[in-house]
XYZ file of C-alpha atoms in Angstrom:
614
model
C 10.243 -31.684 -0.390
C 6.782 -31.457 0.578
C 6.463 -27.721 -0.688
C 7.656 -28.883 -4.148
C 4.866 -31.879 -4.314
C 2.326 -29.489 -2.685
C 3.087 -27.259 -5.895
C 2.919 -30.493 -8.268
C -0.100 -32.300 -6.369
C -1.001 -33.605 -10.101
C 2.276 -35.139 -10.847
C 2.476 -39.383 -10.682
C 5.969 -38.585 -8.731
C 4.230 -36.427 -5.976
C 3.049 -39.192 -4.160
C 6.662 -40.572 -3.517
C 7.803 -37.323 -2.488
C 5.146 -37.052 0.299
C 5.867 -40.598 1.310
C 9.588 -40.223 1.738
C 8.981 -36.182 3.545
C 6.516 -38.203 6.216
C 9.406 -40.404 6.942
C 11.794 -38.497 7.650
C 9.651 -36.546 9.744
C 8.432 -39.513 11.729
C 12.190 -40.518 12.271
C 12.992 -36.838 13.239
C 9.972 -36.508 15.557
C 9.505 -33.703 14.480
C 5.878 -32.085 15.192
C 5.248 -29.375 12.493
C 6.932 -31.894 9.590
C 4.723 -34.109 10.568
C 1.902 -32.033 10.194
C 2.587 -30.603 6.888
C 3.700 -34.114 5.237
C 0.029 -35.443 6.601
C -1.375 -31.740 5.503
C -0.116 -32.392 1.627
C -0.753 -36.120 1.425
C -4.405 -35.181 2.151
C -4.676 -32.621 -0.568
C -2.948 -35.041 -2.538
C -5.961 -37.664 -2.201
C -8.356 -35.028 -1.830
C -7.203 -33.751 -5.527
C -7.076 -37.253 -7.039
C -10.985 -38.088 -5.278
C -9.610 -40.122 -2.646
C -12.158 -39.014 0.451
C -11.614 -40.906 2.644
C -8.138 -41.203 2.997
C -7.889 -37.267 1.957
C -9.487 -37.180 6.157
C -7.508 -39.445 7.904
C -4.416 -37.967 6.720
C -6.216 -34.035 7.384
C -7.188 -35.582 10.897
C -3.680 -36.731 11.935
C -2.537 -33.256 10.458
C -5.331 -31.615 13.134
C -3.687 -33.876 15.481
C 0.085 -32.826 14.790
C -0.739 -28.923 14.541
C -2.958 -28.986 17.889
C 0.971 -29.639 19.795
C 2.377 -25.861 18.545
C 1.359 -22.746 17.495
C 0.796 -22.217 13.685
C -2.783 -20.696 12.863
C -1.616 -20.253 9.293
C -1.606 -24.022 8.857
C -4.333 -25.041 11.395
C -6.724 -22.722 8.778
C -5.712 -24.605 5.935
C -5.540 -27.973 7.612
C -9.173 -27.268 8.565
C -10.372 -25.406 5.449
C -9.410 -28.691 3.542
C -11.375 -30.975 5.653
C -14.414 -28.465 4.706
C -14.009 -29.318 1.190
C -14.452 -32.922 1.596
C -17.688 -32.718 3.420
C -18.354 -30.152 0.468
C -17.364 -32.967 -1.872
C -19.295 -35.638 0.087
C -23.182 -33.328 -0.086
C -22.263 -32.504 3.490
C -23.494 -29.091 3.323
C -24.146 -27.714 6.954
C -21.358 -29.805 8.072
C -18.721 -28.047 5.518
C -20.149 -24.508 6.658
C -19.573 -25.482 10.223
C -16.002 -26.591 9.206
C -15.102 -23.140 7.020
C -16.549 -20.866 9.790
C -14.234 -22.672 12.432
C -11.366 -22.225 9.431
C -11.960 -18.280 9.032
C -12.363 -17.811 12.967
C -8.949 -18.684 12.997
C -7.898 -16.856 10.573
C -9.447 -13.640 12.110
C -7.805 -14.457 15.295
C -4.322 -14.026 14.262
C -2.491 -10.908 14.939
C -1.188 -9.787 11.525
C 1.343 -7.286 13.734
C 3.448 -10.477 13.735
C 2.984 -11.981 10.578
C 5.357 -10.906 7.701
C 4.475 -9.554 4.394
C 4.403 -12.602 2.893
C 2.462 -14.692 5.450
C -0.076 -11.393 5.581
C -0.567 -11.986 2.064
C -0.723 -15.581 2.226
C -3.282 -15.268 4.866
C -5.389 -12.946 2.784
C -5.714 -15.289 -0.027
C -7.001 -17.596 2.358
C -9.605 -15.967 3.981
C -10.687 -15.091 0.308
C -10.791 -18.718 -0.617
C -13.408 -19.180 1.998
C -15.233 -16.705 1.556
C -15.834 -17.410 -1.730
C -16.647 -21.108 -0.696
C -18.661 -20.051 2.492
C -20.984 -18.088 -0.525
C -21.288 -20.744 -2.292
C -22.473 -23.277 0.201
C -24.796 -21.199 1.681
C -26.406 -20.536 -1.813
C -27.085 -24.173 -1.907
C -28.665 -23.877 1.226
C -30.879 -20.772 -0.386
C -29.171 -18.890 2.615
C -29.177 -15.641 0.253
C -28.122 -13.037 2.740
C -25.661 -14.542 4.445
C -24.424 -15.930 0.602
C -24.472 -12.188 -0.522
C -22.241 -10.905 2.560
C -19.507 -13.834 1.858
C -19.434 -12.763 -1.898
C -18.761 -8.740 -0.883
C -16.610 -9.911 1.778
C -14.589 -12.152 -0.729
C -14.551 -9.362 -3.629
C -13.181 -6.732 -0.831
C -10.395 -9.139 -0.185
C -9.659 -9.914 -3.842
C -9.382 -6.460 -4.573
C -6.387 -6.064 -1.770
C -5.072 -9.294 -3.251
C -5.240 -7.185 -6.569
C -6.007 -10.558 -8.038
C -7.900 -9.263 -11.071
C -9.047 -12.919 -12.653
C -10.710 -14.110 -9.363
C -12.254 -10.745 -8.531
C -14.310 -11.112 -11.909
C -15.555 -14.489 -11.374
C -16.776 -13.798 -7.765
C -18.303 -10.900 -9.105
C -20.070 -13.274 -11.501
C -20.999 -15.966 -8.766
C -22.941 -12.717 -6.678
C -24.452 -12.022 -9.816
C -26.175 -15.497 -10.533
C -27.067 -14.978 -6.770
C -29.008 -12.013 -7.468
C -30.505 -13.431 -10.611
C -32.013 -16.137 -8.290
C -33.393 -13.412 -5.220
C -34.693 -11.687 -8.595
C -32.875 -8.368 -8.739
C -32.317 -8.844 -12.230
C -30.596 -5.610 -13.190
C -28.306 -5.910 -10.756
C -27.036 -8.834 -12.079
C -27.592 -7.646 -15.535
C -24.992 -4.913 -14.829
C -22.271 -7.120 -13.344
C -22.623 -9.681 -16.096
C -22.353 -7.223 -18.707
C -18.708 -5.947 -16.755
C -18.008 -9.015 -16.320
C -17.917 -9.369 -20.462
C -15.901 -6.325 -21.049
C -12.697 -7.394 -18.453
C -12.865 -10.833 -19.660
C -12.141 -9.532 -23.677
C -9.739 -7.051 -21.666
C -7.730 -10.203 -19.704
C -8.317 -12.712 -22.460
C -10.532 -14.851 -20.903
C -10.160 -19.046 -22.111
C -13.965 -19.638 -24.852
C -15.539 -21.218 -22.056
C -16.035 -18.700 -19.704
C -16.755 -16.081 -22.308
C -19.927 -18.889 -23.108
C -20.833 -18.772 -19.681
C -20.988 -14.780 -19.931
C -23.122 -15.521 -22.627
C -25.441 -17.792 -20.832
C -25.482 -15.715 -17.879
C -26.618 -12.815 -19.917
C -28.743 -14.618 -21.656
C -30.462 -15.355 -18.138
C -30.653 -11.727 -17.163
C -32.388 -10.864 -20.323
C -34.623 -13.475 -19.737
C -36.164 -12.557 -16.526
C -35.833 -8.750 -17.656
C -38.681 -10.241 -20.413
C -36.084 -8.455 -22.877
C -36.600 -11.994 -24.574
C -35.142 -10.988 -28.479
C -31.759 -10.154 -26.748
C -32.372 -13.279 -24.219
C -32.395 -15.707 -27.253
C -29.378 -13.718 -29.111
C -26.731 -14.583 -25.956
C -28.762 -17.695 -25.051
C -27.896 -19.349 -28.777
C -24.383 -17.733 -28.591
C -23.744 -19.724 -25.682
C -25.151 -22.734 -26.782
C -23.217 -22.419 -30.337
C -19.923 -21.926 -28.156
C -20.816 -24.579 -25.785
C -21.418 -26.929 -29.191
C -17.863 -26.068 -30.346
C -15.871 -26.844 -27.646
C -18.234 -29.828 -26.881
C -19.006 -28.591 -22.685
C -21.991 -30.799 -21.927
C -22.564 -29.063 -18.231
C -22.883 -25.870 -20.320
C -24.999 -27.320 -22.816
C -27.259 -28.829 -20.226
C -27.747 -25.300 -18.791
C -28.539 -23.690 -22.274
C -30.417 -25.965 -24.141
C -33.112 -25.808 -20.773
C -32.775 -22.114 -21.147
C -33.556 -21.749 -24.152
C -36.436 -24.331 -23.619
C -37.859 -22.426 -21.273
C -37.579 -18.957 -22.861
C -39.222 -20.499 -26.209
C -41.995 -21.936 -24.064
C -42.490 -18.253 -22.737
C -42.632 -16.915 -26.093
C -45.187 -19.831 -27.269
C -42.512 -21.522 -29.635
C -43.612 -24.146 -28.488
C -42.064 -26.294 -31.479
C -38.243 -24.629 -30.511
C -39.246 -25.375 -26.596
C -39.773 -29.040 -27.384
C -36.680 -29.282 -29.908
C -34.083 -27.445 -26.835
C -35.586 -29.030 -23.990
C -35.624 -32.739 -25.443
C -32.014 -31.699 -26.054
C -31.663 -30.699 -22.618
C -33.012 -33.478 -21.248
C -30.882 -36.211 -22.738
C -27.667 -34.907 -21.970
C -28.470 -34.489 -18.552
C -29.720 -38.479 -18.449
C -25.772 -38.825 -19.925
C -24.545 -36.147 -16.894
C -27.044 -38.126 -14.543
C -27.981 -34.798 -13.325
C -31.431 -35.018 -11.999
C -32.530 -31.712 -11.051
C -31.671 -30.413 -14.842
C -33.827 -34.048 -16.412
C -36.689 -32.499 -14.011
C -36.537 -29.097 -14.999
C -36.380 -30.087 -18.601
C -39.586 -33.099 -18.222
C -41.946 -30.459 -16.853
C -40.710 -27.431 -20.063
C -41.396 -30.967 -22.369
C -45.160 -31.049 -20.740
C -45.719 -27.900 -20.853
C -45.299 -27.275 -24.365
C -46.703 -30.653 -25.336
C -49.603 -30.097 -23.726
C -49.917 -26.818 -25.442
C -49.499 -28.414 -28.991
C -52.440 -31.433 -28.086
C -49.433 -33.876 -27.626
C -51.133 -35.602 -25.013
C -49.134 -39.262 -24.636
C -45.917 -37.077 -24.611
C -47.166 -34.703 -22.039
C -48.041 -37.627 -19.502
C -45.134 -39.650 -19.877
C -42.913 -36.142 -19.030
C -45.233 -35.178 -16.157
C -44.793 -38.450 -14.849
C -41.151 -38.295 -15.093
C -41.452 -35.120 -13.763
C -43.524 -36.007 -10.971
C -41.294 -38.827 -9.859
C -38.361 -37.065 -9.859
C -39.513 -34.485 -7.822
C -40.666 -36.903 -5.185
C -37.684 -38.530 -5.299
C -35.697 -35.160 -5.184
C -37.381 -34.503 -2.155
C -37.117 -37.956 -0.436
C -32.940 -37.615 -1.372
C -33.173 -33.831 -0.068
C -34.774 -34.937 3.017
C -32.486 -38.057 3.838
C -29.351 -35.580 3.062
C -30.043 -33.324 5.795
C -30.525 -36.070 8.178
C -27.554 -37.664 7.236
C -26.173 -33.552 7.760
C -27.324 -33.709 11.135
C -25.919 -37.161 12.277
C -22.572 -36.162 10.769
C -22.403 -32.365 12.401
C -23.499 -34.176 15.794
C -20.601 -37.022 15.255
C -18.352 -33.549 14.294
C -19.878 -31.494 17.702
C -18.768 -34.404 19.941
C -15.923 -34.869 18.597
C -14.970 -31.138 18.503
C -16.403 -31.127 21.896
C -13.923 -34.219 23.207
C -11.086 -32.502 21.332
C -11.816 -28.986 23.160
C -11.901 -30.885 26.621
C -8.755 -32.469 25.930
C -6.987 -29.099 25.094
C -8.668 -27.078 27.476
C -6.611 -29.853 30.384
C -3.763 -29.312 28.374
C -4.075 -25.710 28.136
C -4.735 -25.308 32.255
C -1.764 -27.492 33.264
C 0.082 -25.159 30.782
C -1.324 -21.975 32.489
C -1.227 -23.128 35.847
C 2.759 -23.255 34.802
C 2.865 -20.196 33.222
C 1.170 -18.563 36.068
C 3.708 -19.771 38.571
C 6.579 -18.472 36.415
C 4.584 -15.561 36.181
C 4.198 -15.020 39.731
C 8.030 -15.756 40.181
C 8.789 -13.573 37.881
C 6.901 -10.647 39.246
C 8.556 -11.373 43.114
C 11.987 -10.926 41.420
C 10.708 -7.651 39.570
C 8.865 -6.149 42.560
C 12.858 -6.566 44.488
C 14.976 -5.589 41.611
C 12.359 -2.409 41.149
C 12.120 -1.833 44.812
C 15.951 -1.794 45.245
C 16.554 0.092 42.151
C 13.691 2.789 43.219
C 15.673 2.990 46.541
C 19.339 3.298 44.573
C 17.576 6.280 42.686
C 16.094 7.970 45.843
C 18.895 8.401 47.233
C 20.889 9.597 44.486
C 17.840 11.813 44.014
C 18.095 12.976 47.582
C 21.722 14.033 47.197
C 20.992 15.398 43.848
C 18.759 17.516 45.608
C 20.719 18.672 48.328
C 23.603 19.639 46.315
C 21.210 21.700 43.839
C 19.967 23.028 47.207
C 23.294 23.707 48.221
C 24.305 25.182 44.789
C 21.145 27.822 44.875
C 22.313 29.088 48.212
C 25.540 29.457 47.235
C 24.159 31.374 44.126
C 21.946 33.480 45.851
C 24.525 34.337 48.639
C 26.571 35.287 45.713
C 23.801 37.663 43.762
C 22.670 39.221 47.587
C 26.558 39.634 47.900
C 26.678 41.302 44.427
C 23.277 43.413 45.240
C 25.139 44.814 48.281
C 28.353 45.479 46.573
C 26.220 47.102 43.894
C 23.333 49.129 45.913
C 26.970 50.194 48.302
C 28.979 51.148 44.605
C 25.296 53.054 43.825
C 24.944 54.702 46.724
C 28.601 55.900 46.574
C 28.059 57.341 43.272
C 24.805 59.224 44.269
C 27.157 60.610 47.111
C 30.148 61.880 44.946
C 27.918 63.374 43.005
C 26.203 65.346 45.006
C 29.671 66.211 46.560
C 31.199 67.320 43.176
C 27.926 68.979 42.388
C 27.852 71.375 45.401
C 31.197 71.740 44.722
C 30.918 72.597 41.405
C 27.764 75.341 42.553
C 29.065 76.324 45.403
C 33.047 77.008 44.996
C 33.690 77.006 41.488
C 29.933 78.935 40.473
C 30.725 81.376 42.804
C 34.388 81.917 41.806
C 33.469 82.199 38.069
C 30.442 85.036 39.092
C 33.559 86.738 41.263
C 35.304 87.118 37.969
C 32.761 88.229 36.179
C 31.793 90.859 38.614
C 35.643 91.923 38.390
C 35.995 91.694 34.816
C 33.337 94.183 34.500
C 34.326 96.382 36.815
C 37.570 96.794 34.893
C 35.693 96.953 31.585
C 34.187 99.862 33.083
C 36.802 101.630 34.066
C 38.750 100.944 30.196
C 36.706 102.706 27.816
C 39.321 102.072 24.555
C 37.042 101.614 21.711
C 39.453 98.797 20.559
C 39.244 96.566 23.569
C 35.097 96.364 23.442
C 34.516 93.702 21.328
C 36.878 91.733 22.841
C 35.789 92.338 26.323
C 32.168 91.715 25.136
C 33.503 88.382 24.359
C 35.161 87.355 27.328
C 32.207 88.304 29.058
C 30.208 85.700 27.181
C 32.503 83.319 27.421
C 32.444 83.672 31.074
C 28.397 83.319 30.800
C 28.420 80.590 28.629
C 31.016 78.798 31.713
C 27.912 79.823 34.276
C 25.888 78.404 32.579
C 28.003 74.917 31.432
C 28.319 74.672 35.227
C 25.177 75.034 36.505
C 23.565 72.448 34.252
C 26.238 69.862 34.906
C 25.731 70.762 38.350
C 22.099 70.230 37.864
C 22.657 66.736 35.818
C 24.587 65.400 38.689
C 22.397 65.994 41.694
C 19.228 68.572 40.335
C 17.800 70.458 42.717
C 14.327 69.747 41.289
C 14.275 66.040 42.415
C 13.951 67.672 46.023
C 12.156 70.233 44.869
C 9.525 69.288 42.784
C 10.202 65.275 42.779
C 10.691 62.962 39.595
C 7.692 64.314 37.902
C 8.936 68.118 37.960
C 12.528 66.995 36.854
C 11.074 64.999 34.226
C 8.826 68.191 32.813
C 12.428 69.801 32.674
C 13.627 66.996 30.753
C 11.013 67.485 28.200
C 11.581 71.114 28.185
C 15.237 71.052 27.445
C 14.317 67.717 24.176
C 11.590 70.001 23.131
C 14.219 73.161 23.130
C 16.744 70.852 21.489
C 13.815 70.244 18.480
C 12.705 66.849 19.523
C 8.914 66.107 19.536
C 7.698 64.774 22.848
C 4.816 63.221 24.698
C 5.770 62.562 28.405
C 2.804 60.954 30.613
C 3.625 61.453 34.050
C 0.543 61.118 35.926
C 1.074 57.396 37.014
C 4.151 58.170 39.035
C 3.473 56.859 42.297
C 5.312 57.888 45.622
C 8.655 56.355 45.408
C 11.227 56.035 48.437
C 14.031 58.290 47.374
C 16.615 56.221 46.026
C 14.359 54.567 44.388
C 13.359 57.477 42.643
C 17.428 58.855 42.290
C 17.803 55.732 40.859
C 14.417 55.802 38.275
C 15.631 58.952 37.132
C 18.850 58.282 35.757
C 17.635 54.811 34.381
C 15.417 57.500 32.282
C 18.462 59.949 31.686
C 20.425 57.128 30.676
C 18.185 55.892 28.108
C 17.417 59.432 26.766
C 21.017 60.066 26.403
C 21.122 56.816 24.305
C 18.253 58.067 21.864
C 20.022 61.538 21.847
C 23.510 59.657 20.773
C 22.399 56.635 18.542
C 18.999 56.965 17.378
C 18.487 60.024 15.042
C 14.758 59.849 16.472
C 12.653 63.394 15.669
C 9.607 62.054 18.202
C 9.878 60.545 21.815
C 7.296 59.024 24.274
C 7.593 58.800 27.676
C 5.163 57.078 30.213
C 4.166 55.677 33.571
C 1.003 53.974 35.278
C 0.705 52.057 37.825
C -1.032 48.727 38.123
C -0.981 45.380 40.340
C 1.983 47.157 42.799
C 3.788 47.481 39.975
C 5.347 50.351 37.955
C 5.126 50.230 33.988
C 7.295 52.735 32.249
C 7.156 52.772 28.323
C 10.056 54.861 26.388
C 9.341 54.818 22.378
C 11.322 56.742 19.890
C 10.956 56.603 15.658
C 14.556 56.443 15.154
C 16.749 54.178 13.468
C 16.209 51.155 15.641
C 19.237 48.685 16.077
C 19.828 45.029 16.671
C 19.370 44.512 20.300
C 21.402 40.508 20.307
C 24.386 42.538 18.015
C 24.460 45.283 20.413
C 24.631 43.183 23.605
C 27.296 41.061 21.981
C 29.486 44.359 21.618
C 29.127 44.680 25.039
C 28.352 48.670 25.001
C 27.985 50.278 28.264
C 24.757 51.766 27.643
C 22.931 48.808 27.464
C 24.763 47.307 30.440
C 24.153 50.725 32.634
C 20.511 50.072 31.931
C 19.902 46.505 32.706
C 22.089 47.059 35.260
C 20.284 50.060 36.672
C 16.763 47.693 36.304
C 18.463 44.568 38.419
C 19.006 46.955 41.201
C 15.176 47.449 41.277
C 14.504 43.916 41.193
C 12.644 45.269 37.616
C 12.088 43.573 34.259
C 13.373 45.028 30.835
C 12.257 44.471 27.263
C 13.429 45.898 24.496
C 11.285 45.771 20.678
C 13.592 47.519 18.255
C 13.530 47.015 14.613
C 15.811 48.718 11.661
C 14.402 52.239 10.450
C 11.254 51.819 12.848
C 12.215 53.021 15.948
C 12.752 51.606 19.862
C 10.346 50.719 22.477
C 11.332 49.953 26.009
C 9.232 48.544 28.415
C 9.922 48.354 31.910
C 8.694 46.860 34.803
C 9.603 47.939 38.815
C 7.756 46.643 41.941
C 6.611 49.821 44.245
């Protein structure tokens, strides 16, 4: 009810409607009904000239809207009483009133507001703005007039509200027409003419435009195109009959014919002037318009008329000042009634406020006993599942590294098996079964000898390389087993072997063996077939036509690099598989508490690096 005669304030019916809403809130008790039925009823008689009633109904609004939280309508409630004391020539005391407004405003958090209250709130902080600039420019308070008019444009333009955004911009510019930056203004007046055609502006504000312009080119002494929009003002100001318009341009144009020594036109305009602002009652424009009409009459020898205007002139301006002066102490007595009252209804809420905090902070306080036990209890809940978290993790890695030592052992023991066995089936294989093939031989040719048919030669010839070739087979696997040079000459002598045999085989090779450090000797059993098992690998898989081998030593640590230019492979597909090569080798590394990484890539070759503590 009271939002539908808040939108139809004009309406005979809207004053029954507000009536009837403050009612029902009275009989409802409820607070913020109350303070929106007594917040519309004063716009109501503020919009129909009703003053004083307009405040007492805004007062017991203040009242209502004091007793709970709604900043939104406090700024209005507040904003309204400003534009009474506007209405009433209470100047400083409508400032005061729209700075408290927009200080509320400011202070709301917008995180809570909604979309549609943010942009409610915006238009409201626009409003005043706009109205703040305008009361300080009739305090000639220029600067602080300029900074409400940017402030008010910035917020138009979030508003997007096109149509308000060009008449602020037109109130800043008649403010910097009167702190004479002229082309300033000039330039937003002349915008100001183009969006206006654009939005299809009603006559009269095009006519103001005009005037405006007119004004601009007046005190830019561009006077021919002063006069053109001067007299298209005043010709649109004739048709639609405006007489605060007319008032404006008829002294204009007074004044710029007096400039230009027309003194004829001057007289004609400003007599003009001057009576329809004795209709208007509006003093300051009958002054303005007395002192053009002795100015020019005293230029044309009019002497009677001259006096008679100073006079008026004269008087006026006395009295102008006497009403000026008598404003601003009736401005003071007013904003010192407002102060005390402000300063009895602050005391009032600042008792109401501390019995509400001293509440608060007791609930508070209880509040923070009850979360200091419930935390301390549930802290000491989580310790001690943390504690037995811990001890079963605890537990859990013991078990797990009883497990890997047990696995180490079984490992190192299955290792150190191997190394025997071989070394068993090695001398074996060069002791009893090398020395039984080189007693054959030595009887095979014996009895080769002693047969000298031509037909059995080749065929002995062969047998006897045959029984080489098995020498031979048997020595080397002998030697692969358990070589003779890893006693001999240690793992940097069996390793020059190695590269022998790859470069007799065709392979390309760069071994660098001169980091080898002294290595305990299974260690070093153990190093050497990680690197026989990995060469076999590159031998089998890799087509590779180049290999690099090599060592150094740094930070206790042994660094062994393998590279080949072979094929490369997939190194995730191949451990998937599950291929025994690539488990021998990490294997082989584990055992030396070592690190492995393997860099392989399709048609560019392996690298290996691996890392062994010494």
């Amino acid at each position: 009810m009271v939002s539908f005669a808040g939108q139809n304030r004009y309406s005979n019916s809207t004053k029954v409607l507000l009536d009837e809403a403050l009612l029902i809130s009275q009989g409802a008790e409820d607070i913020k009904s109350l303070a929106h039925s007594h917040y519309a009823l004063g716009n109501y008689q503020f919009f129909h000239s009703k003053l004083d009633s307009a405040l007492i109904h805004l007062n017991h609004a203040k009242e209502y809207v004091d007793q709970i939280s709604d900043p939104l309508l406090e700024s209005s409630i507040i904003s309204s009483q400003g534009g009474i004391y506007k209405r009433k020539g209470s100047t400083i005391l409508a400032i005061s009133t729209f700075l408290e407004s927009k200080r509320i405003l400011d202070d709301i958090d917008t995180l809570k507001l909604s979309e549609k209250e943010k942009v409610k709130r915006r238009g409201k902080s626009f409003v005043l703005l706009n109205g703040l600039a305008n009361l300080y420019l009739q305090t000639t308070d220029y600067e602080k007039s300029l900074a409400c008019y940017d402030q008010a444009i910035v917020e138009a333009n979030k508003l997007g509200d096109e149509r308000n955004l060009i008449l602020i911009q037109g109130n800043k510019g008649e403010l910097l027409l009167d702190i004479e930056k002229g082309k300033e203004a000039l330039d937003i007046f002349l915008l100001n003419r183009k969006l206006k055609k654009e939005l299809h502006f009603p006559e009269r504000f095009m006519y103001s435009n005009s005037l405006r312009l007119g004004r601009a080119y007046k005190f830019l002494r561009k006077d021919s195109l002063a006069q053109v929009f001067l007299q298209e003002a005043y010709l649109g100001y004739t048709k639609i009959n405006f007489t605060s318009g007319l008032i404006y341009t008829n002294n204009a144009l007074g004044d710029l014919f007096l400039k230009t020594k027309q003194y004829q036109k001057s007289l004609l305009y400003s007599e003009a002037g001057k009576a329809l602002a004795k209709e208007a009652k509006d003093t300051e424009h009958i002054q303005q318009a007395s002192y053009q009409i002795y100015q020019a009459a005293k230029q044309i020898k009019d002497s009677d008329r001259a006096l008679a205007n100073f006079e008026i002139y004269t008087v006026l301006k006395d009295s102008m000042y006497n009403e000026k002066k008598v404003r601003q102490m009736t401005e003071m007595s007013m904003q010192a009634e407002f102060d005390r009252k402000e300063a009895e209804r602050f005391l009032i809420q600042e008792r109401k406020n501390r019995q509400k905090n001293q509440l608060i902070y007791g609930l508070i306080a209880i509040s923070i006993i009850g979360i200091l036990l419930f935390l301390f209890y549930r802290n000491k809940l989580q310790f001690q599942k943390t504690i037995s978290k811990q001890q079963k993790e605890l537990h859990h890695q013991k078990i797990v590294e009883l497990q890997q030592k047990n696995k180490l052992t079984a490992l190192n023991s299955m290792i150190e098996g191997q190394e025997a066995e071989r070394m068993r089936i090695a001398k074996d294989l060069h002791d009893s079964l090398g020395g039984l093939l080189s007693t054959i031989k030595s009887h095979y040719e014996s009895l080769c000898a002693q047969n000298k048919a031509q037909q059995d030669k080749e065929l002995s010839k062969k047998t006897a390389t045959l029984v080489d070739e098995a020498c031979i087979e048997v020595r080397r696997i002998s030697h692969n087993m358990m070589p003779h040079a890893l006693h001999l000459s240690g793992l940097k002598g069996v390793l020059m072997d190695m590269e022998e045999q790859l470069q007799a085989n065709g392979y390309e090779t760069q071994f660098e063996l001169e980091g080898i450090p002294h290595l305990e000797e299974t260690k070093k059993v153990m190093l050497y077939r990680l690197i026989q098992e990995i060469i076999s690998n590159i031998k089998k898989h890799a087509a590779a036509k180049q290999i690099l081998l090599q060592f150094f030593t740094h930070n206790n640590k042994l660094h062994l690099t393998i590279e080949d230019d072979g094929k490369g492979f997939n190194t995730k597909d191949a451990k998937a598989k599950g291929g025994l090569g690539l488990s021998n080798i990490e294997s082989r590394v584990a055992f030396m508490d070592g690190n492995l990484q393997w860099d392989s890539e399709h048609n560019k070759g392996t690298t290996i690096n691996i890392e062994i503590p010494v």
